[in-house]
């Protein structure tokens, strides 16, 4: 494999001066079976980082340098990734900080994990054997631990432990499917989105323990803004993943309101109660159908297998009537078994009402969503990716 180690630099002269010889003389000789390259993505560092690289280039032919305007860490990495894929034809790229916080001696272990079958290797501080700097203050420690935990909870992904590590080895076949020019962030949070996209593509992910060192030279460029941005991006990506269900619930809510408004207005204008309820229900069904059709399930129009609009409407209507029937049945059975009224904690409530809400939330809503996806709009034809597989050591 051709592996490009991408190191972004901004005022890292003192570090990179030491790093290049370590990689070239000490680390690369240990990795004989791969073609190892280094790409420095410098942003016109005023301290003369680029000059140091140019000097080393006379000696090391596998050392590359690209320069750009300073836009942020993510922008520098994206530039490096694109250059690695387009110009250097890399099979895999490594994200590697130039400041020795990532130990170059860990590189062979990350590569070994890919040799063993992983597509995406994370240098992980939160698996046994991994660590964050003990010199870090309690606030930075908390932020780092809590940050990963937050992402795991919001994404409901508990298989990966270190969500914000900057030490990664990624097969470019996965990066090529990501729209790198339009990532949500040009700064530190770019990595959260790449992680998200790679997982979604079903890559084999493996965490390899690393000890994240304290910085000895220069200063960190991470800012408070980066933390807020990460928060936004984590939530935004989760919302994007669940867009359809959110729209579905929203449409259901509007239908609920419409049903009551129509029924109420018909009753006050003298229509018989039962007829009014039927008409109100049907108005909601029709409105839900059209809103779902032009919004929630709009993308399914691209599918050949879809039925005609009328066909979908009939299926939708049948499903809705079935769920009304289901609600009726559930309340009927509950009243039959428990009687008209329930006595809970000294209160008396109607059994029918007590049963209706859990039935709607736990049974009718999930069942409807399932039917819409599988029978009415057939979204299964849209799904391409399988869930990510996590390799264990
Ligand atoms: N070209 C370029 N442009 N390089 C940059 C920029 C930029 O705008 N900002 C930072 N860098 C370079 C630094 O010179 C360094 O080599 C590397 O990117 C990491 O930057 P640091 O400022 O040292 O980041 P950090 O140590 O706070 O954060 C690291 O650890 C985090 C986890 O705690 C990074 O690896 C993060 O990606 C990681 O999330
Ligand atoms: Mn650093």
Short mmCIF file of N, CA and C in Angstrom, two decimals, residues 3 35 55 100 106 126-127 155 196 213 296 324 347 374:
data_model
loop_
_atom_site.label_atom_id
_atom_site.label_comp_id
_atom_site.label_asym_id
_atom_site.label_seq_id
_atom_site.Cartn_x
_atom_site.Cartn_y
_atom_site.Cartn_z
N UNK A 3 1.09 4.64 1.64
CA UNK A 3 0.53 5.32 2.81
C UNK A 3 1.15 6.71 2.94
N UNK A 35 4.78 1.52 0.97
CA UNK A 35 5.46 2.69 0.42
C UNK A 35 5.06 3.89 1.27
N UNK A 55 14.42 22.24 2.94
CA UNK A 55 15.79 21.79 3.16
C UNK A 55 15.86 20.26 3.23
N UNK A 100 4.51 16.03 18.26
CA UNK A 100 4.93 14.93 19.15
C UNK A 100 3.89 14.54 20.18
N UNK A 106 4.03 4.89 17.51
CA UNK A 106 2.74 4.19 17.43
C UNK A 106 2.34 3.88 15.98
N UNK A 126 -8.95 6.09 24.76
CA UNK A 126 -9.95 5.59 25.71
C UNK A 126 -10.23 4.10 25.61
N UNK A 127 -9.22 3.34 25.19
CA UNK A 127 -9.31 1.89 25.32
C UNK A 127 -8.15 1.47 26.22
N UNK A 155 -25.00 9.73 19.23
CA UNK A 155 -25.01 8.87 18.03
C UNK A 155 -25.41 7.43 18.34
N UNK A 196 -18.05 10.18 11.22
CA UNK A 196 -19.47 9.88 11.00
C UNK A 196 -19.71 9.28 9.61
N UNK A 213 0.57 12.41 24.27
CA UNK A 213 1.57 13.10 25.09
C UNK A 213 1.23 14.57 25.31
N UNK A 296 -41.72 14.20 3.63
CA UNK A 296 -41.02 13.12 4.36
C UNK A 296 -40.44 12.07 3.43
N UNK A 324 -56.43 3.16 13.35
CA UNK A 324 -57.59 3.64 14.14
C UNK A 324 -58.29 2.42 14.76
N UNK A 347 -56.28 8.26 42.46
CA UNK A 347 -56.99 8.96 41.39
C UNK A 347 -57.82 7.98 40.59
N UNK A 374 -41.94 0.49 4.49
CA UNK A 374 -41.82 -0.81 3.84
C UNK A 374 -42.88 -1.02 2.76
#
